[in-house]
């Protein structure tokens, strides 16, 4: 069965620290997609990144970077030099579905608190 | 801004009443999804439309729940005879076709059952 595990429930850091959010997934599909979303206190889920199962290149976008490793079924997210505005709940998600990869399966989320 | 719009933002109702939520997707998105999120959890998939066709329904969607997308544009989610356990945030998302297309979410409708 498809499943996404985010073992870290809450993380607290001081501004400018680097922080890594872990995500482990399970799927029997050979083709799948992985996503990260941010949910700030306002509540709206904001799309951050998408990765397909055939592309294991790491990606960097500003202070954000993602490490995808199929061998360990992990898709970890690192924020470098964290800022207070990074405080939010972060969700990792797996896209699966017959014939079109429709629904997202979310992890339980990691709440990140960045203190000044 | 032409993001996903959901109404109402909050709904408080008594147990046993019927409620209906509306979602207006991004205009060029033909796929529309409903999710439910309870406190401290990630969103859980409820149902999915491609244009006006409802293509998948979760087992979470009991007989009291019904969703429609009559003209392939906006969608409604109705809950009949609400129960305490229905209290949650109901999220709508839309996307372009294709498995790798990200889903864009609305602000959600928070349902509270008294």
PDB file of C-alpha atoms in Angstrom:
ATOM      1  CA  UNK A   1       0.000   0.000   0.000  1.00  0.00           C
ATOM      2  CA  UNK A   2       1.080   3.547  -0.670  1.00  0.00           C
ATOM      3  CA  UNK A   3       2.128   5.498   2.392  1.00  0.00           C
ATOM      4  CA  UNK A   4       4.061   8.624   3.346  1.00  0.00           C
ATOM      5  CA  UNK A   5       5.783   8.918   6.707  1.00  0.00           C
ATOM      6  CA  UNK A   6       7.028  12.137   8.224  1.00  0.00           C
ATOM      7  CA  UNK A   7       8.521  10.982  11.496  1.00  0.00           C
ATOM      8  CA  UNK A   8       9.263  14.455  12.822  1.00  0.00           C
ATOM      9  CA  UNK A   9       6.106  15.898  14.322  1.00  0.00           C
ATOM     10  CA  UNK A  10       7.595  19.214  15.388  1.00  0.00           C
ATOM     11  CA  UNK A  11      10.943  20.905  14.912  1.00  0.00           C
ATOM     12  CA  UNK A  12      12.058  24.076  16.639  1.00  0.00           C
ATOM     13  CA  UNK A  13      15.102  26.048  15.469  1.00  0.00           C
ATOM     14  CA  UNK A  14      16.600  29.448  15.888  1.00  0.00           C
ATOM     15  CA  UNK A  15      16.733  31.777  12.911  1.00  0.00           C
ATOM     16  CA  UNK A  16      19.649  31.171  10.533  1.00  0.00           C
ATOM     17  CA  UNK A  17      19.987  27.511  11.487  1.00  0.00           C
ATOM     18  CA  UNK A  18      19.734  24.894   8.741  1.00  0.00           C
ATOM     19  CA  UNK A  19      16.940  22.360   9.132  1.00  0.00           C
ATOM     20  CA  UNK A  20      16.092  19.124   7.318  1.00  0.00           C
ATOM     21  CA  UNK A  21      12.583  17.695   7.133  1.00  0.00           C
ATOM     22  CA  UNK A  22      12.443  13.961   6.526  1.00  0.00           C
ATOM     23  CA  UNK A  23      10.027  12.122   4.271  1.00  0.00           C
ATOM     24  CA  UNK A  24       9.906   8.369   3.639  1.00  0.00           C
ATOM     25  CA  UNK A  25       7.427   6.852   1.211  1.00  0.00           C
ATOM     26  CA  UNK A  26       6.153   3.424   0.240  1.00  0.00           C
ATOM     27  CA  UNK A  27       4.782   2.486  -3.148  1.00  0.00           C
ATOM     28  CA  UNK A  28       4.702  -0.499  -5.441  1.00  0.00           C
ATOM     29  CA  UNK A  29       4.463   1.682  -8.536  1.00  0.00           C
ATOM     30  CA  UNK A  30       7.605   2.142 -10.595  1.00  0.00           C
ATOM     31  CA  UNK A  31       6.413   5.520 -11.817  1.00  0.00           C
ATOM     32  CA  UNK A  32       5.224   8.005  -9.257  1.00  0.00           C
ATOM     33  CA  UNK A  33       5.544  11.626  -8.236  1.00  0.00           C
ATOM     34  CA  UNK A  34       6.553  13.230  -4.971  1.00  0.00           C
ATOM     35  CA  UNK A  35       5.600  16.689  -3.754  1.00  0.00           C
ATOM     36  CA  UNK A  36       6.256  19.058  -0.893  1.00  0.00           C
ATOM     37  CA  UNK A  37       3.634  21.554   0.268  1.00  0.00           C
ATOM     38  CA  UNK A  38       3.815  24.312   2.868  1.00  0.00           C
ATOM     39  CA  UNK A  39       0.828  25.197   5.056  1.00  0.00           C
ATOM     40  CA  UNK A  40       1.378  28.512   6.848  1.00  0.00           C
ATOM     41  CA  UNK A  41      -0.860  29.586   9.744  1.00  0.00           C
ATOM     42  CA  UNK A  42      -3.296  31.111   7.239  1.00  0.00           C
ATOM     43  CA  UNK A  43      -4.151  27.536   6.196  1.00  0.00           C
ATOM     44  CA  UNK A  44      -3.689  27.461   2.429  1.00  0.00           C
ATOM     45  CA  UNK A  45      -1.486  24.658   1.099  1.00  0.00           C
ATOM     46  CA  UNK A  46       1.264  26.103  -1.066  1.00  0.00           C
ATOM     47  CA  UNK A  47       2.992  23.924  -3.664  1.00  0.00           C
ATOM     48  CA  UNK A  48       6.804  23.902  -3.324  1.00  0.00           C
ATOM     49  CA  UNK A  49       8.225  21.183  -5.540  1.00  0.00           C
ATOM     50  CA  UNK A  50       7.384  18.135  -7.654  1.00  0.00           C
ATOM     51  CA  UNK A  51       9.704  15.216  -8.432  1.00  0.00           C
ATOM     52  CA  UNK A  52       9.145  12.184 -10.644  1.00  0.00           C
ATOM     53  CA  UNK A  53      10.521   8.765  -9.828  1.00  0.00           C
ATOM     54  CA  UNK A  54      12.940   8.756 -12.740  1.00  0.00           C
ATOM     55  CA  UNK A  55      14.735  11.937 -11.804  1.00  0.00           C
ATOM     56  CA  UNK A  56      16.985  11.554  -8.792  1.00  0.00           C
ATOM     57  CA  UNK A  57      18.842  14.792  -9.291  1.00  0.00           C
ATOM     58  CA  UNK A  58      18.842  16.957  -6.232  1.00  0.00           C
ATOM     59  CA  UNK A  59      17.283  20.345  -6.642  1.00  0.00           C
ATOM     60  CA  UNK A  60      18.050  23.717  -5.135  1.00  0.00           C
ATOM     61  CA  UNK A  61      15.798  26.752  -5.177  1.00  0.00           C
ATOM     62  CA  UNK A  62      17.156  29.639  -3.189  1.00  0.00           C
ATOM     63  CA  UNK A  63      17.371  28.555   0.441  1.00  0.00           C
ATOM     64  CA  UNK A  64      15.414  25.368  -0.283  1.00  0.00           C
ATOM     65  CA  UNK A  65      16.931  22.092  -1.438  1.00  0.00           C
ATOM     66  CA  UNK A  66      15.559  18.592  -1.924  1.00  0.00           C
ATOM     67  CA  UNK A  67      17.344  15.245  -1.748  1.00  0.00           C
ATOM     68  CA  UNK A  68      15.578  12.366  -3.496  1.00  0.00           C
ATOM     69  CA  UNK A  69      17.008   8.873  -2.932  1.00  0.00           C
ATOM     70  CA  UNK A  70      15.109   5.930  -4.409  1.00  0.00           C
ATOM     71  CA  UNK A  71      17.398   3.452  -2.661  1.00  0.00           C
ATOM     72  CA  UNK A  72      16.076   4.561   0.708  1.00  0.00           C
ATOM     73  CA  UNK A  73      12.641   5.741  -0.522  1.00  0.00           C
ATOM     74  CA  UNK A  74      13.288   9.162   0.895  1.00  0.00           C
ATOM     75  CA  UNK A  75      12.604  12.694  -0.311  1.00  0.00           C
ATOM     76  CA  UNK A  76      14.061  15.056   2.271  1.00  0.00           C
ATOM     77  CA  UNK A  77      13.722  18.824   2.327  1.00  0.00           C
ATOM     78  CA  UNK A  78      16.387  21.181   3.683  1.00  0.00           C
ATOM     79  CA  UNK A  79      15.956  24.851   4.476  1.00  0.00           C
ATOM     80  CA  UNK A  80      19.244  26.704   4.720  1.00  0.00           C
ATOM     81  CA  UNK A  81      19.567  29.754   6.957  1.00  0.00           C
ATOM     82  CA  UNK A  82      15.993  29.458   8.205  1.00  0.00           C
ATOM     83  CA  UNK A  83      13.843  32.542   8.701  1.00  0.00           C
ATOM     84  CA  UNK A  84      10.830  33.252  10.872  1.00  0.00           C
ATOM     85  CA  UNK A  85       8.654  33.307   7.740  1.00  0.00           C
ATOM     86  CA  UNK A  86       9.531  29.643   7.203  1.00  0.00           C
ATOM     87  CA  UNK A  87       7.417  28.752  10.241  1.00  0.00           C
ATOM     88  CA  UNK A  88       4.647  26.493   8.938  1.00  0.00           C
ATOM     89  CA  UNK A  89       3.544  22.898   8.643  1.00  0.00           C
ATOM     90  CA  UNK A  90       5.274  21.109   5.786  1.00  0.00           C
ATOM     91  CA  UNK A  91       3.702  18.144   4.053  1.00  0.00           C
ATOM     92  CA  UNK A  92       5.302  15.543   1.836  1.00  0.00           C
ATOM     93  CA  UNK A  93       2.933  13.827  -0.606  1.00  0.00           C
ATOM     94  CA  UNK A  94       2.932  10.930  -3.058  1.00  0.00           C
ATOM     95  CA  UNK A  95       0.907  10.986  -6.242  1.00  0.00           C
ATOM     96  CA  UNK A  96      -0.672   7.721  -7.298  1.00  0.00           C
ATOM     97  CA  UNK A  97      -3.733   6.508  -9.095  1.00  0.00           C
ATOM     98  CA  UNK A  98      -4.594   4.171 -11.910  1.00  0.00           C
ATOM     99  CA  UNK A  99      -4.115   5.719 -15.321  1.00  0.00           C
ATOM    100  CA  UNK A 100      -3.218   9.195 -14.354  1.00  0.00           C
ATOM    101  CA  UNK A 101      -1.714   9.660 -10.926  1.00  0.00           C
ATOM    102  CA  UNK A 102      -4.609  11.599  -9.551  1.00  0.00           C
ATOM    103  CA  UNK A 103      -4.913  11.659  -5.808  1.00  0.00           C
ATOM    104  CA  UNK A 104      -2.250  12.809  -3.391  1.00  0.00           C
ATOM    105  CA  UNK A 105      -1.348  10.761  -0.343  1.00  0.00           C
ATOM    106  CA  UNK A 106      -0.032  13.081   2.340  1.00  0.00           C
ATOM    107  CA  UNK A 107       2.152  12.472   5.344  1.00  0.00           C
ATOM    108  CA  UNK A 108       1.031  13.767   8.724  1.00  0.00           C
ATOM    109  CA  UNK A 109       3.198  16.853   8.338  1.00  0.00           C
ATOM    110  CA  UNK A 110       6.090  18.404  10.241  1.00  0.00           C
ATOM    111  CA  UNK A 111       5.457  21.616  12.138  1.00  0.00           C
ATOM    112  CA  UNK A 112       8.483  23.897  11.880  1.00  0.00           C
ATOM    113  CA  UNK A 113       8.881  26.767  14.314  1.00  0.00           C
ATOM    114  CA  UNK A 114      11.657  29.241  13.591  1.00  0.00           C
ATOM    115  CA  UNK A 115      12.415  31.557  16.492  1.00  0.00           C
ATOM    116  CA  UNK A 116      14.150  34.923  16.186  1.00  0.00           C
TER     117      UNK A 116
ATOM    118  CA  UNK B   1      -5.666  36.674  -8.386  1.00  0.00           C
ATOM    119  CA  UNK B   2      -7.430  33.707 -10.000  1.00  0.00           C
ATOM    120  CA  UNK B   3      -6.544  30.948  -7.569  1.00  0.00           C
ATOM    121  CA  UNK B   4      -8.883  28.284  -6.227  1.00  0.00           C
ATOM    122  CA  UNK B   5     -11.781  29.872  -4.372  1.00  0.00           C
ATOM    123  CA  UNK B   6     -13.835  28.149  -1.675  1.00  0.00           C
ATOM    124  CA  UNK B   7     -17.009  29.293   0.048  1.00  0.00           C
ATOM    125  CA  UNK B   8     -17.865  29.657   2.792  1.00  0.00           C
ATOM    126  CA  UNK B   9     -14.616  29.937   4.794  1.00  0.00           C
ATOM    127  CA  UNK B  10     -16.328  28.794   7.958  1.00  0.00           C
ATOM    128  CA  UNK B  11     -19.550  26.899   8.573  1.00  0.00           C
ATOM    129  CA  UNK B  12     -21.039  26.186  11.980  1.00  0.00           C
ATOM    130  CA  UNK B  13     -24.073  23.982  12.100  1.00  0.00           C
ATOM    131  CA  UNK B  14     -26.012  21.701  14.395  1.00  0.00           C
ATOM    132  CA  UNK B  15     -25.697  17.966  14.195  1.00  0.00           C
ATOM    133  CA  UNK B  16     -28.194  16.521  11.756  1.00  0.00           C
ATOM    134  CA  UNK B  17     -28.301  19.514   9.431  1.00  0.00           C
ATOM    135  CA  UNK B  18     -27.246  19.463   5.797  1.00  0.00           C
ATOM    136  CA  UNK B  19     -24.385  21.639   4.551  1.00  0.00           C
ATOM    137  CA  UNK B  20     -23.073  22.488   1.099  1.00  0.00           C
ATOM    138  CA  UNK B  21     -19.682  23.869   0.166  1.00  0.00           C
ATOM    139  CA  UNK B  22     -18.626  25.415  -3.124  1.00  0.00           C
ATOM    140  CA  UNK B  23     -15.296  25.344  -4.948  1.00  0.00           C
ATOM    141  CA  UNK B  24     -14.321  27.419  -7.961  1.00  0.00           C
ATOM    142  CA  UNK B  25     -11.137  26.032  -9.531  1.00  0.00           C
ATOM    143  CA  UNK B  26      -8.517  27.863 -11.550  1.00  0.00           C
ATOM    144  CA  UNK B  27     -10.264  28.493 -14.841  1.00  0.00           C
ATOM    145  CA  UNK B  28      -8.077  26.445 -17.189  1.00  0.00           C
ATOM    146  CA  UNK B  29      -7.835  23.464 -14.800  1.00  0.00           C
ATOM    147  CA  UNK B  30     -10.047  20.544 -15.805  1.00  0.00           C
ATOM    148  CA  UNK B  31      -9.204  18.393 -12.775  1.00  0.00           C
ATOM    149  CA  UNK B  32     -10.786  19.102  -9.416  1.00  0.00           C
ATOM    150  CA  UNK B  33     -10.204  17.330  -6.083  1.00  0.00           C
ATOM    151  CA  UNK B  34     -11.769  17.381  -2.643  1.00  0.00           C
ATOM    152  CA  UNK B  35      -9.783  16.537   0.503  1.00  0.00           C
ATOM    153  CA  UNK B  36     -10.571  16.554   4.194  1.00  0.00           C
ATOM    154  CA  UNK B  37      -8.073  17.607   6.847  1.00  0.00           C
ATOM    155  CA  UNK B  38      -8.481  17.101  10.578  1.00  0.00           C
ATOM    156  CA  UNK B  39      -6.365  18.753  13.227  1.00  0.00           C
ATOM    157  CA  UNK B  40      -2.767  17.593  13.243  1.00  0.00           C
ATOM    158  CA  UNK B  41      -3.151  15.423  10.164  1.00  0.00           C
ATOM    159  CA  UNK B  42      -2.397  15.693   6.491  1.00  0.00           C
ATOM    160  CA  UNK B  43      -5.219  16.083   3.992  1.00  0.00           C
ATOM    161  CA  UNK B  44      -7.069  12.898   3.020  1.00  0.00           C
ATOM    162  CA  UNK B  45      -8.434  12.388  -0.467  1.00  0.00           C
ATOM    163  CA  UNK B  46     -12.222  12.331  -0.854  1.00  0.00           C
ATOM    164  CA  UNK B  47     -13.027  12.523  -4.554  1.00  0.00           C
ATOM    165  CA  UNK B  48     -11.802  13.639  -7.962  1.00  0.00           C
ATOM    166  CA  UNK B  49     -13.387  15.069 -11.102  1.00  0.00           C
ATOM    167  CA  UNK B  50     -12.080  15.341 -14.604  1.00  0.00           C
ATOM    168  CA  UNK B  51     -14.304  17.905 -16.249  1.00  0.00           C
ATOM    169  CA  UNK B  52     -17.808  16.938 -15.120  1.00  0.00           C
ATOM    170  CA  UNK B  53     -17.059  13.251 -14.595  1.00  0.00           C
ATOM    171  CA  UNK B  54     -16.473  12.009 -11.067  1.00  0.00           C
ATOM    172  CA  UNK B  55     -13.730   9.438 -11.644  1.00  0.00           C
ATOM    173  CA  UNK B  56     -12.757   8.342  -8.167  1.00  0.00           C
ATOM    174  CA  UNK B  57     -14.306   8.315  -4.712  1.00  0.00           C
ATOM    175  CA  UNK B  58     -12.606   7.426  -1.460  1.00  0.00           C
ATOM    176  CA  UNK B  59     -14.129   4.992   0.998  1.00  0.00           C
ATOM    177  CA  UNK B  60     -14.126   7.979   3.353  1.00  0.00           C
ATOM    178  CA  UNK B  61     -16.977   9.387   1.273  1.00  0.00           C
ATOM    179  CA  UNK B  62     -19.973   7.798   2.953  1.00  0.00           C
ATOM    180  CA  UNK B  63     -23.515   7.809   1.568  1.00  0.00           C
ATOM    181  CA  UNK B  64     -24.128  11.100   3.348  1.00  0.00           C
ATOM    182  CA  UNK B  65     -21.566  12.839   1.167  1.00  0.00           C
ATOM    183  CA  UNK B  66     -22.180  13.818  -2.432  1.00  0.00           C
ATOM    184  CA  UNK B  67     -20.107  15.898  -4.797  1.00  0.00           C
ATOM    185  CA  UNK B  68     -21.024  17.367  -8.146  1.00  0.00           C
ATOM    186  CA  UNK B  69     -19.396  19.328 -10.902  1.00  0.00           C
ATOM    187  CA  UNK B  70     -22.322  19.827 -13.271  1.00  0.00           C
ATOM    188  CA  UNK B  71     -20.718  21.891 -16.013  1.00  0.00           C
ATOM    189  CA  UNK B  72     -17.113  20.980 -15.470  1.00  0.00           C
ATOM    190  CA  UNK B  73     -16.413  24.301 -13.777  1.00  0.00           C
ATOM    191  CA  UNK B  74     -17.320  24.856 -10.110  1.00  0.00           C
ATOM    192  CA  UNK B  75     -18.012  21.960  -7.770  1.00  0.00           C
ATOM    193  CA  UNK B  76     -20.192  21.466  -4.710  1.00  0.00           C
ATOM    194  CA  UNK B  77     -19.730  19.080  -1.803  1.00  0.00           C
ATOM    195  CA  UNK B  78     -22.834  18.322   0.239  1.00  0.00           C
ATOM    196  CA  UNK B  79     -22.946  16.564   3.569  1.00  0.00           C
ATOM    197  CA  UNK B  80     -26.349  15.350   4.693  1.00  0.00           C
ATOM    198  CA  UNK B  81     -27.332  14.662   8.322  1.00  0.00           C
ATOM    199  CA  UNK B  82     -24.032  15.972   9.648  1.00  0.00           C
ATOM    200  CA  UNK B  83     -22.320  14.178  12.519  1.00  0.00           C
ATOM    201  CA  UNK B  84     -19.719  15.311  15.054  1.00  0.00           C
ATOM    202  CA  UNK B  85     -17.047  13.399  13.175  1.00  0.00           C
ATOM    203  CA  UNK B  86     -17.613  15.523  10.096  1.00  0.00           C
ATOM    204  CA  UNK B  87     -15.942  18.486  11.785  1.00  0.00           C
ATOM    205  CA  UNK B  88     -12.846  19.200   9.698  1.00  0.00           C
ATOM    206  CA  UNK B  89     -11.324  21.472   7.100  1.00  0.00           C
ATOM    207  CA  UNK B  90     -12.576  20.640   3.612  1.00  0.00           C
ATOM    208  CA  UNK B  91     -10.033  21.494   0.944  1.00  0.00           C
ATOM    209  CA  UNK B  92     -10.533  21.827  -2.767  1.00  0.00           C
ATOM    210  CA  UNK B  93      -7.710  21.661  -5.295  1.00  0.00           C
ATOM    211  CA  UNK B  94      -7.453  21.868  -9.061  1.00  0.00           C
ATOM    212  CA  UNK B  95      -4.837  20.983 -11.633  1.00  0.00           C
ATOM    213  CA  UNK B  96      -4.110  20.718 -15.305  1.00  0.00           C
ATOM    214  CA  UNK B  97      -4.308  17.182 -16.747  1.00  0.00           C
ATOM    215  CA  UNK B  98      -1.272  14.941 -16.394  1.00  0.00           C
ATOM    216  CA  UNK B  99       0.137  13.014 -13.482  1.00  0.00           C
ATOM    217  CA  UNK B 100       2.940  15.379 -12.773  1.00  0.00           C
ATOM    218  CA  UNK B 101       0.845  18.487 -12.583  1.00  0.00           C
ATOM    219  CA  UNK B 102       0.792  20.044  -9.126  1.00  0.00           C
ATOM    220  CA  UNK B 103      -2.525  20.511  -7.416  1.00  0.00           C
ATOM    221  CA  UNK B 104      -3.299  24.053  -6.332  1.00  0.00           C
ATOM    222  CA  UNK B 105      -5.354  24.359  -3.178  1.00  0.00           C
ATOM    223  CA  UNK B 106      -7.950  26.807  -1.963  1.00  0.00           C
ATOM    224  CA  UNK B 107      -8.110  28.213   1.563  1.00  0.00           C
ATOM    225  CA  UNK B 108     -10.592  25.539   2.610  1.00  0.00           C
ATOM    226  CA  UNK B 109     -13.943  25.523   4.385  1.00  0.00           C
ATOM    227  CA  UNK B 110     -13.797  24.832   8.095  1.00  0.00           C
ATOM    228  CA  UNK B 111     -16.854  22.899   9.274  1.00  0.00           C
ATOM    229  CA  UNK B 112     -17.775  22.839  12.944  1.00  0.00           C
ATOM    230  CA  UNK B 113     -20.616  20.630  14.152  1.00  0.00           C
ATOM    231  CA  UNK B 114     -22.281  21.677  17.414  1.00  0.00           C
TER     232      UNK B 114
END
